[in-house]
Tab-separated table of C-alpha atoms and ligand atoms in Angstrom:
chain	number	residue	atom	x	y	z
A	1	UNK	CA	-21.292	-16.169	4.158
A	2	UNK	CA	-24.223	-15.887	2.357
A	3	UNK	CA	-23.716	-13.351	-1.064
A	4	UNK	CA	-27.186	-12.267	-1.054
A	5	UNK	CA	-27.152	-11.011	1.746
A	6	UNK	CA	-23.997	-9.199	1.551
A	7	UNK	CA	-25.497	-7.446	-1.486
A	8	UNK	CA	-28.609	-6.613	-0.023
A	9	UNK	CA	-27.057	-5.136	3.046
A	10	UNK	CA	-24.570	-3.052	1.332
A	11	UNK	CA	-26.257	-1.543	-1.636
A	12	UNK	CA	-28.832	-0.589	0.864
A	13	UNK	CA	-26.321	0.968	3.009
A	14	UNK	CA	-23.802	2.307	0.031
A	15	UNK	CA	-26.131	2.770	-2.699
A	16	UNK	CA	-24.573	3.103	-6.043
A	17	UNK	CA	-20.979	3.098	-4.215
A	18	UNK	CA	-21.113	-0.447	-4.505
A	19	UNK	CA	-19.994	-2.985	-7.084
A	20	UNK	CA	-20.334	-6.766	-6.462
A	21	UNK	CA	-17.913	-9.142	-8.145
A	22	UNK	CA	-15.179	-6.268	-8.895
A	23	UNK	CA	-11.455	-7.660	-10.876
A	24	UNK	CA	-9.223	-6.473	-8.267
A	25	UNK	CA	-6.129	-6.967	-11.127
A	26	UNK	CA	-7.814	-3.647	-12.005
A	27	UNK	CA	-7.194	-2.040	-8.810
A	28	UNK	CA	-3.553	-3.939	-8.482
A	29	UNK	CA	-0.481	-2.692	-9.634
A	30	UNK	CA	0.862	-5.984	-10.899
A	31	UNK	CA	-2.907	-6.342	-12.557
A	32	UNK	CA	-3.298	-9.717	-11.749
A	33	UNK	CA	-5.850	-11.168	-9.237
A	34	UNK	CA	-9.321	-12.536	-8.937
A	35	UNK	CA	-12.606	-10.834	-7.988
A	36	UNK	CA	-13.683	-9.041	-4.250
A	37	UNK	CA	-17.039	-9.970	-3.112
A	38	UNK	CA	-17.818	-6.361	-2.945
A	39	UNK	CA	-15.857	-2.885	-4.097
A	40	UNK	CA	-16.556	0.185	-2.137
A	41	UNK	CA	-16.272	3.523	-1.892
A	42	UNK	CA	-17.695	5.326	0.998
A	43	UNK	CA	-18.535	9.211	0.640
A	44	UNK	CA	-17.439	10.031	3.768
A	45	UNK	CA	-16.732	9.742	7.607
A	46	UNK	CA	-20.312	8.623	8.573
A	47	UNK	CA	-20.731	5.998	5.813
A	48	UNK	CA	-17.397	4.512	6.231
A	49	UNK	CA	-17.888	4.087	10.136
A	50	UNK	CA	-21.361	2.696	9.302
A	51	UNK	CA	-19.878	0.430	6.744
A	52	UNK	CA	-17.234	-1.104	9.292
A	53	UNK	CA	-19.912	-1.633	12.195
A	54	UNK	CA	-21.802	-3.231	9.775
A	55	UNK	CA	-18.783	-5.608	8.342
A	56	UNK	CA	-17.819	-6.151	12.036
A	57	UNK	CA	-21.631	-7.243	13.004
A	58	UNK	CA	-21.761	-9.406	10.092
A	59	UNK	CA	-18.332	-11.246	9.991
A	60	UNK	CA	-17.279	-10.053	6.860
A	61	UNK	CA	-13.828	-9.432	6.174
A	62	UNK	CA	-12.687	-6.182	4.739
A	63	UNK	CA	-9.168	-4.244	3.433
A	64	UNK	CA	-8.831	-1.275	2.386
A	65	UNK	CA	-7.081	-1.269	-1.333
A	66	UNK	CA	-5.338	2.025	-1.604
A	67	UNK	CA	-4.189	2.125	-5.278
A	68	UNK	CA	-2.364	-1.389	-4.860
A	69	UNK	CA	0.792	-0.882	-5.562
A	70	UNK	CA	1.729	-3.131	-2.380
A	71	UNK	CA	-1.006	-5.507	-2.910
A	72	UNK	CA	-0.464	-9.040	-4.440
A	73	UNK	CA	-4.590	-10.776	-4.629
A	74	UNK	CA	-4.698	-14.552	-5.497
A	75	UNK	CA	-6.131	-15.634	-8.287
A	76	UNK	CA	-9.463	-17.024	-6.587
A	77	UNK	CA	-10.169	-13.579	-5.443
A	78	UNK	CA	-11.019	-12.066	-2.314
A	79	UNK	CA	-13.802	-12.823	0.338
A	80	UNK	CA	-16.023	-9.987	1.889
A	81	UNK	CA	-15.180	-6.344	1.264
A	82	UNK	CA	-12.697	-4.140	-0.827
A	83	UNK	CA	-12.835	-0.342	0.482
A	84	UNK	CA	-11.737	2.355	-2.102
A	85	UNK	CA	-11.110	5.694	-0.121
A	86	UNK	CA	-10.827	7.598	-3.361
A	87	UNK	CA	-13.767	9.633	-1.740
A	88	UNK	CA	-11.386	11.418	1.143
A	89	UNK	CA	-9.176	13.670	-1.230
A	90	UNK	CA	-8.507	16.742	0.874
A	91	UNK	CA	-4.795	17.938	1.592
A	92	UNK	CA	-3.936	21.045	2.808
A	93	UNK	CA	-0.703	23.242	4.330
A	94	UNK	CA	-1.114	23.987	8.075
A	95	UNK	CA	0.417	25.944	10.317
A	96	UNK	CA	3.827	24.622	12.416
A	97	UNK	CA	4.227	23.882	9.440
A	98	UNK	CA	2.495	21.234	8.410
A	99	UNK	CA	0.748	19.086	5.954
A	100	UNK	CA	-2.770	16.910	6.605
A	101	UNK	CA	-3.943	15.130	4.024
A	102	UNK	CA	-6.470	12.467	3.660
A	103	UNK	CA	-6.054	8.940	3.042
A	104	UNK	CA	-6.929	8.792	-0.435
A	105	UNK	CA	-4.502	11.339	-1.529
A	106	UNK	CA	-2.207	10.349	-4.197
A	107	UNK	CA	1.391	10.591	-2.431
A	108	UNK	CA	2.428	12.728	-5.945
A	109	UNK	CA	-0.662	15.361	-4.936
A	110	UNK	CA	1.335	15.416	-1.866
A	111	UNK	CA	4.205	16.025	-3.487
A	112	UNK	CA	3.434	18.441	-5.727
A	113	UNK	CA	2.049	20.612	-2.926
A	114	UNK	CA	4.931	20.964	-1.037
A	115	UNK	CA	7.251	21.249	-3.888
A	116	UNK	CA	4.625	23.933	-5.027
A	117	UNK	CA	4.764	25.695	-1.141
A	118	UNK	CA	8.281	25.275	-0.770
A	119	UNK	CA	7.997	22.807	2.174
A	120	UNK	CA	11.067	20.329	2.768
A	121	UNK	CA	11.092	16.869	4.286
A	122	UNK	CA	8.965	14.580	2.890
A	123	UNK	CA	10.674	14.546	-0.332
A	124	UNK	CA	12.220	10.938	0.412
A	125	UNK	CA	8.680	9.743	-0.749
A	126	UNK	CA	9.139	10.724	-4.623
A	127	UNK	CA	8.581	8.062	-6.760
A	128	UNK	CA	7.031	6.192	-4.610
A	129	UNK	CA	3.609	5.877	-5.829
A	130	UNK	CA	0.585	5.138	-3.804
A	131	UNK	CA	-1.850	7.095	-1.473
A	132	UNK	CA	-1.294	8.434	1.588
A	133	UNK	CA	-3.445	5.334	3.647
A	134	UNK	CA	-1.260	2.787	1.845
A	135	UNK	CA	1.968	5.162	3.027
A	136	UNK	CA	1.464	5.088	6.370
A	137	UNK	CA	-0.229	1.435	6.625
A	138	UNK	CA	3.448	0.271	5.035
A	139	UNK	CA	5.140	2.588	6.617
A	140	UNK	CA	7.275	3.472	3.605
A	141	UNK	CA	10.504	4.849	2.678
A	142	UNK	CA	13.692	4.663	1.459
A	143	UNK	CA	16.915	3.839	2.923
A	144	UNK	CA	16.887	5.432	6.523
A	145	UNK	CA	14.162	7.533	5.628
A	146	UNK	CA	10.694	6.322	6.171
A	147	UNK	CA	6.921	7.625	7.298
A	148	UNK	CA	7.499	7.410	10.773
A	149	UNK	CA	10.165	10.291	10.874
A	150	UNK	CA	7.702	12.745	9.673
A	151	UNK	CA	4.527	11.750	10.633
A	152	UNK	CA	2.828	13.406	13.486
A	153	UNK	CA	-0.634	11.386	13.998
A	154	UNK	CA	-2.630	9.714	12.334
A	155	UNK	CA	-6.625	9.763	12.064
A	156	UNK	CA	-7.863	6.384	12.501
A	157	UNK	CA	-11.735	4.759	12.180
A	158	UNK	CA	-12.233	1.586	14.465
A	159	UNK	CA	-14.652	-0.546	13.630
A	160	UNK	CA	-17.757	-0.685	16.040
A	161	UNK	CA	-16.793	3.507	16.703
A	162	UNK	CA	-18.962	6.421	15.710
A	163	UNK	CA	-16.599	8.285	14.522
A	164	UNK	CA	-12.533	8.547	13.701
A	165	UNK	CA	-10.103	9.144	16.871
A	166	UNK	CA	-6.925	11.089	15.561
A	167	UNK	CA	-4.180	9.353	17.471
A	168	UNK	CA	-0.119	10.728	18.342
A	169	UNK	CA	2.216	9.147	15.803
A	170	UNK	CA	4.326	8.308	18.778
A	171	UNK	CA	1.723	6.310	20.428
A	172	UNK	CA	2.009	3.867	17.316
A	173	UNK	CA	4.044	1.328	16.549
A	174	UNK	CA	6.153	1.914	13.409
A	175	UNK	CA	7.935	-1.047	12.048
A	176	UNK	CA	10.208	-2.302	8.535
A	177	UNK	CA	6.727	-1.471	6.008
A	178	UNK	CA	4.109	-2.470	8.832
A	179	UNK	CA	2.093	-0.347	11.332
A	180	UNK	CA	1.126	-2.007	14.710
A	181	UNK	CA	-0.368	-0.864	17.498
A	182	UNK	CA	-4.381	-0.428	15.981
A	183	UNK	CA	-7.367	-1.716	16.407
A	184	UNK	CA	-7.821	-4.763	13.652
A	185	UNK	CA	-9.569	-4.103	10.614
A	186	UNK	CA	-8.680	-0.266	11.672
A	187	UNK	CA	-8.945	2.065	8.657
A	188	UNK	CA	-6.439	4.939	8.698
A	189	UNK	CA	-8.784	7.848	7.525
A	190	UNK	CA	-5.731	10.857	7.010
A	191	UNK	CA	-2.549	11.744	8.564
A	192	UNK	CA	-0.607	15.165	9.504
A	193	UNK	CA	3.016	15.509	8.668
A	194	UNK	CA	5.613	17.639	9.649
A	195	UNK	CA	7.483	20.088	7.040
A	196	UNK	CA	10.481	22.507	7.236
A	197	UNK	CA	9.710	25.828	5.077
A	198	UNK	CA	12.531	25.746	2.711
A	199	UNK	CA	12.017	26.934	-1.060
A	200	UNK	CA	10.106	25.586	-4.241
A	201	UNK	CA	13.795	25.265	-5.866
A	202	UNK	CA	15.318	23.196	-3.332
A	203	UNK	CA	12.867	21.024	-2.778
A	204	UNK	CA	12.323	20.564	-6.412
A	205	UNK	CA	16.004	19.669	-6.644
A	206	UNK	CA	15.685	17.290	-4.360
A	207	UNK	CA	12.666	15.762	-5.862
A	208	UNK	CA	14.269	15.353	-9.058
A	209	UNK	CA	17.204	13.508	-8.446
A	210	UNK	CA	15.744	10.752	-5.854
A	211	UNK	CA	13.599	10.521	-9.353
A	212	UNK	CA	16.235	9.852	-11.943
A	213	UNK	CA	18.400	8.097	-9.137
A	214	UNK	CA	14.902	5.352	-9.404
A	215	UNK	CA	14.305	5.453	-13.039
A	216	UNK	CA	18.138	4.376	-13.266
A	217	UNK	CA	17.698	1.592	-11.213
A	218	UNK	CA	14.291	0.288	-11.175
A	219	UNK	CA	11.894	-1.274	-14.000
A	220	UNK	CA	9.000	1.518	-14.186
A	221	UNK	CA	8.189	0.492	-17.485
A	222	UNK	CA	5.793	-2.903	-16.574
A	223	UNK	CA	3.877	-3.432	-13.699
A	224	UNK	CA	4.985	-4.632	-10.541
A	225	UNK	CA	4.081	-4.267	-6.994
A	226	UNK	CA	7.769	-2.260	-6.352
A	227	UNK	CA	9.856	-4.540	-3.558
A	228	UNK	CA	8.904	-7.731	-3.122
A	229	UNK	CA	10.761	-8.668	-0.638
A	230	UNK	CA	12.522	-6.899	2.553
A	231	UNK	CA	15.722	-6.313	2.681
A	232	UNK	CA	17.484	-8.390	5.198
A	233	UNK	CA	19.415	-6.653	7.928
A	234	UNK	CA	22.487	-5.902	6.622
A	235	UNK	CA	22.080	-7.058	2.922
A	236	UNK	CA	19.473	-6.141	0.260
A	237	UNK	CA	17.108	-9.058	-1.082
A	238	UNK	CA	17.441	-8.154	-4.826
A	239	UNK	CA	21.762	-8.797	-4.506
A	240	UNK	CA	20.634	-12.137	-3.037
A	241	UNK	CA	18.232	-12.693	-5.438
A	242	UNK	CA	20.241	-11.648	-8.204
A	243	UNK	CA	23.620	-13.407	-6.706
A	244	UNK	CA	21.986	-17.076	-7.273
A	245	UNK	CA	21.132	-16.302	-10.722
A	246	UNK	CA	17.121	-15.666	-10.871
A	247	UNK	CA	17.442	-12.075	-12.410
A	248	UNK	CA	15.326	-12.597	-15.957
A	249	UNK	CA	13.714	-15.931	-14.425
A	250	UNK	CA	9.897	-16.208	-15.886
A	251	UNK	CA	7.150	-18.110	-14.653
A	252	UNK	CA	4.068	-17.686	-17.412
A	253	UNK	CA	3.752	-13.975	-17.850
A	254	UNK	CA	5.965	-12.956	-14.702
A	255	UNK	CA	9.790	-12.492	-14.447
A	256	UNK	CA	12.104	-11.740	-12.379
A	257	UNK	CA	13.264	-8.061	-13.470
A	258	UNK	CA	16.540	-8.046	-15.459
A	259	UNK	CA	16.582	-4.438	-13.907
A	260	UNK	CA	16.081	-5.131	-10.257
A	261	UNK	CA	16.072	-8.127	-8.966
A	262	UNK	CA	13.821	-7.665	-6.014
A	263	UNK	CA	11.161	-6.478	-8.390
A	264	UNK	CA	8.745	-8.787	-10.612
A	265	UNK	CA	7.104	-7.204	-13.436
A	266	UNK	CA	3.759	-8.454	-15.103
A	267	UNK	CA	5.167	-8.951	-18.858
A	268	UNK	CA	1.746	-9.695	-20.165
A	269	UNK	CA	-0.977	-11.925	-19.742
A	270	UNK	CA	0.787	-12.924	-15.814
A	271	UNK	CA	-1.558	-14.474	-13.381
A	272	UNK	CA	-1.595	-14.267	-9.286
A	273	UNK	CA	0.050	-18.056	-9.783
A	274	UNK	CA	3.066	-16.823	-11.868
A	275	UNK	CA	4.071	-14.097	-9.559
A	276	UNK	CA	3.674	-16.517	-6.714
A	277	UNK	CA	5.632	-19.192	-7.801
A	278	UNK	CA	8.535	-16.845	-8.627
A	279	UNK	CA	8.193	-15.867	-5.320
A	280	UNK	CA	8.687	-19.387	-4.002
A	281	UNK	CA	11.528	-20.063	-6.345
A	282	UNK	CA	13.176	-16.838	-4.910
A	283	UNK	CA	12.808	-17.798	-1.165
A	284	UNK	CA	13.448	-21.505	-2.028
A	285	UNK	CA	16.872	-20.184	-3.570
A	286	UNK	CA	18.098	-17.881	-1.332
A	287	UNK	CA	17.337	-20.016	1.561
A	288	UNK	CA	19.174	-22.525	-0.171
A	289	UNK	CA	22.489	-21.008	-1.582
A	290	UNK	CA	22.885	-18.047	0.983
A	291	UNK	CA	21.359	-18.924	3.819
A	292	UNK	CA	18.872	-16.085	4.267
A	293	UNK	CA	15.296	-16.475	4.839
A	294	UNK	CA	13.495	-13.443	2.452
A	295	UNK	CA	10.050	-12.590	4.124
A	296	UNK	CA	7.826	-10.713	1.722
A	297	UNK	CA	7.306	-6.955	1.970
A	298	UNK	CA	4.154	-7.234	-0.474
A	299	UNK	CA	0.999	-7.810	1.493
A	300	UNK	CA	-0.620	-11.134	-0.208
A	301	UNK	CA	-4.515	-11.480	0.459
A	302	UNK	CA	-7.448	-13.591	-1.321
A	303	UNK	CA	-8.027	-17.386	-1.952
A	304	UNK	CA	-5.914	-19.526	-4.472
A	305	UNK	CA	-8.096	-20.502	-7.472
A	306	UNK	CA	-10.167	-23.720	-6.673
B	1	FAD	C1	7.585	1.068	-8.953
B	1	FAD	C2	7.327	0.989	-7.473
B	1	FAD	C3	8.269	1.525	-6.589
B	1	FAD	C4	8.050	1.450	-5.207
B	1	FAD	N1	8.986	1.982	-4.356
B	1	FAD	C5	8.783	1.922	-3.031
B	1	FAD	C6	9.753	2.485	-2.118
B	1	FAD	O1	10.782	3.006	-2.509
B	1	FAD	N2	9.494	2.402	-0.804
B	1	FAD	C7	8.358	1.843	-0.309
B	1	FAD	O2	8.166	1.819	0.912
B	1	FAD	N3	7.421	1.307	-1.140
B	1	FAD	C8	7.615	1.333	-2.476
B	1	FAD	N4	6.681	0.780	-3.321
B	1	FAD	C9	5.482	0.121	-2.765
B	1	FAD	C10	4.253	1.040	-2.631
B	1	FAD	O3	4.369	2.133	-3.495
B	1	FAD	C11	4.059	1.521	-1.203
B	1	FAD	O4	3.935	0.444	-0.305
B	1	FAD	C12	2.823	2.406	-1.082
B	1	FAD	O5	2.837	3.045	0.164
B	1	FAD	C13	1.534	1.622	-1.265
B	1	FAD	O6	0.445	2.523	-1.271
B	1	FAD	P1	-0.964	2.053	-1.843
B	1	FAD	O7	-1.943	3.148	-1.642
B	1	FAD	O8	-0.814	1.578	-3.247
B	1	FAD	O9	-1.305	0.861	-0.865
B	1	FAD	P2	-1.901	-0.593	-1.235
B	1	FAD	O10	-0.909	-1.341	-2.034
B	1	FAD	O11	-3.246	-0.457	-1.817
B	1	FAD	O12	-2.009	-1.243	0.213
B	1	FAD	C14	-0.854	-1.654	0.910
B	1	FAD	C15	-1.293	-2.155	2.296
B	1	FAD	O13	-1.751	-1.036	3.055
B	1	FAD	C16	-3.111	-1.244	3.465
B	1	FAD	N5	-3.787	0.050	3.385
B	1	FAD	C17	-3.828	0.891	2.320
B	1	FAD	N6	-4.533	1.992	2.622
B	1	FAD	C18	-4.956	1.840	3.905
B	1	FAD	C19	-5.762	2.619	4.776
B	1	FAD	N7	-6.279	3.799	4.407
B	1	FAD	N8	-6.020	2.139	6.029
B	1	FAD	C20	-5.507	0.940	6.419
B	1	FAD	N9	-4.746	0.153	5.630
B	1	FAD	C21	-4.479	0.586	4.395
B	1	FAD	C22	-3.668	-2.253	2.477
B	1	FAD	O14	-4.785	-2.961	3.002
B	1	FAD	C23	-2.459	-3.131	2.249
B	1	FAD	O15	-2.300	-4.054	3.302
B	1	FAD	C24	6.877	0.834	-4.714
B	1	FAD	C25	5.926	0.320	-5.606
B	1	FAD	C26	6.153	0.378	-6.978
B	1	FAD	C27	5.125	-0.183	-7.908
């Protein structure tokens, strides 16, 4: 792909919404990871369907990076296009009732409104930090409880389209932190969500103790990426992980969490390389000793270092 032209086409089409050679360790929670061709952060509807049809003409590949707290980028960076969506921010109580917000939400504005309006049901998501895109993208959760249960469609952009279809929840496929059933390179643009009225106490009750229940348990104080791996049906990778002995386990500036084995925290100074090669060691292990074959619940993009 040739960068010049990438540049030329997209800062004519974007502006100063554009930045070329953008860190994407600063738009990862684990902070580690090499440069994206291009950063960008469309306005609105119109320039993000003009920015797909023009990635899709082109050839260039594109994600979108919500705020990255699922997202593991190699050290050599990424190829083609990063899309920031920090542009679509609205969220607002419906009737039903309901909740739509926009994919660049935080999931804590979410939150916060329906603790605020007394509206019951998504609470399961507390704590679990990220925007509303990434939330339905990974489908995330907690236990039984995950996006799918609440979610009543979603508004999607297709690349090569005009403009965003909103599609049923039902007519997607909903899978263990993975959506199927779009278009590739499909951007999810906002969702709609179904709420109980209930009251600003009781849902802040609720909210609170799935809170302390996860600053018990998990390492919030260093960066990570949350789970790293699955679970496996019927177990839970970080008992695995921590059952063969790889709790506290460093590679360079990673380790294994002492706190939570299924988490990898950034100690200082990690690179893409660390975290991967604990990841290795973790599979290789658990393969190995317990007979269980961890897949990775972290999506891992970009090229290694040359
Ligand atoms: C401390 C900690 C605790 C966590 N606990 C949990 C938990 O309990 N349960 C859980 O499920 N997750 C958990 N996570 C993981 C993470 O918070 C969720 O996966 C979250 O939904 C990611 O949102 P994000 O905006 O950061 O997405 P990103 O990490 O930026 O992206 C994740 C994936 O979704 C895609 N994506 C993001 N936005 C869009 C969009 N608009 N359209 C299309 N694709 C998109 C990305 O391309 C990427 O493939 C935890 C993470 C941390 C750091």
């Amino acid at each position: 792909m040739s960068t010049s032209t990438l540049q030329r086409e997209l800062s004519e089409l974007l502006g100063e919404r554009v930045v070329f050679d953008a860190p994407m360790s600063r738009h990862t929670s684990l902070r580690v990871g090499g440069p994206v061709e291009a950063l960008v952060t469309p306005a609105d509807r119109p320039a993000l369907a003009a920015l797909l049809a023009l990635c899709k003409r082109r050839g260039w590949p594109h994600l979108v990076a919500g705020s990255g707290f699922n997202l593991l980028v190699r050290d050599g960076g990424l190829d083609g296009v990063a899309i920031k969506l920090s542009a679509f921010r609205a969220l607002e109580r419906r009737a039903g009732p309901r909740v739509a917000a926009e994919a660049g939400v935080s999931h804590a504005s979410l939150t916060g409104l329906c603790t605020k309006s007394g509206l019951a049901g998504l609470e399961f998501g507390a704590g679990i930090p990220g925007t509303i895109g990434g939330w339905v993208a990974m489908n995330a959760g907690i236990g039984p409880r995950e996006v799918k249960d609440v979610v009543e469609s979603v508004e999607l952009q297709v690349p090569g389209e005009d403009a965003p279809r909103t599609l049923d929840a039902a007519d997607l496929d909903f899978r263990y932190r993975e959506l199927h059933g779009t278009a590739p390179g499909s951007v999810i643009v906002g969702a709609v969500f179904r709420v109980e009225q209930s009251t600003p106490e009781a849902v802040q009750a609720e909210v609170d103790a799935l809170l302390a229940q996860r600053a018990g348990s998990q390492p919030l104080d260093a960066p990570s990426c949350g789970s790293v791996f699955k679970n496996p049906p019927g177990d839970f990778a970080g008992r695995l992980i921590e059952t063969v002995g790889l709790k506290g386990t460093r590679v360079g500036g990673a380790e294994i969490s002492p706190t939570h084995a299924n988490f990898i925290v950034n100690r200082g100074g990690a690179t893409a390389a660390d975290v991967l090669g604990l990841i290795e060691t973790a599979r290789e292990r658990v393969a190995r000793e317990a007979g269980v074959e961890l897949e990775t619940e972290v999506r891992i993009v970009g090229r290694n270092e040359a």
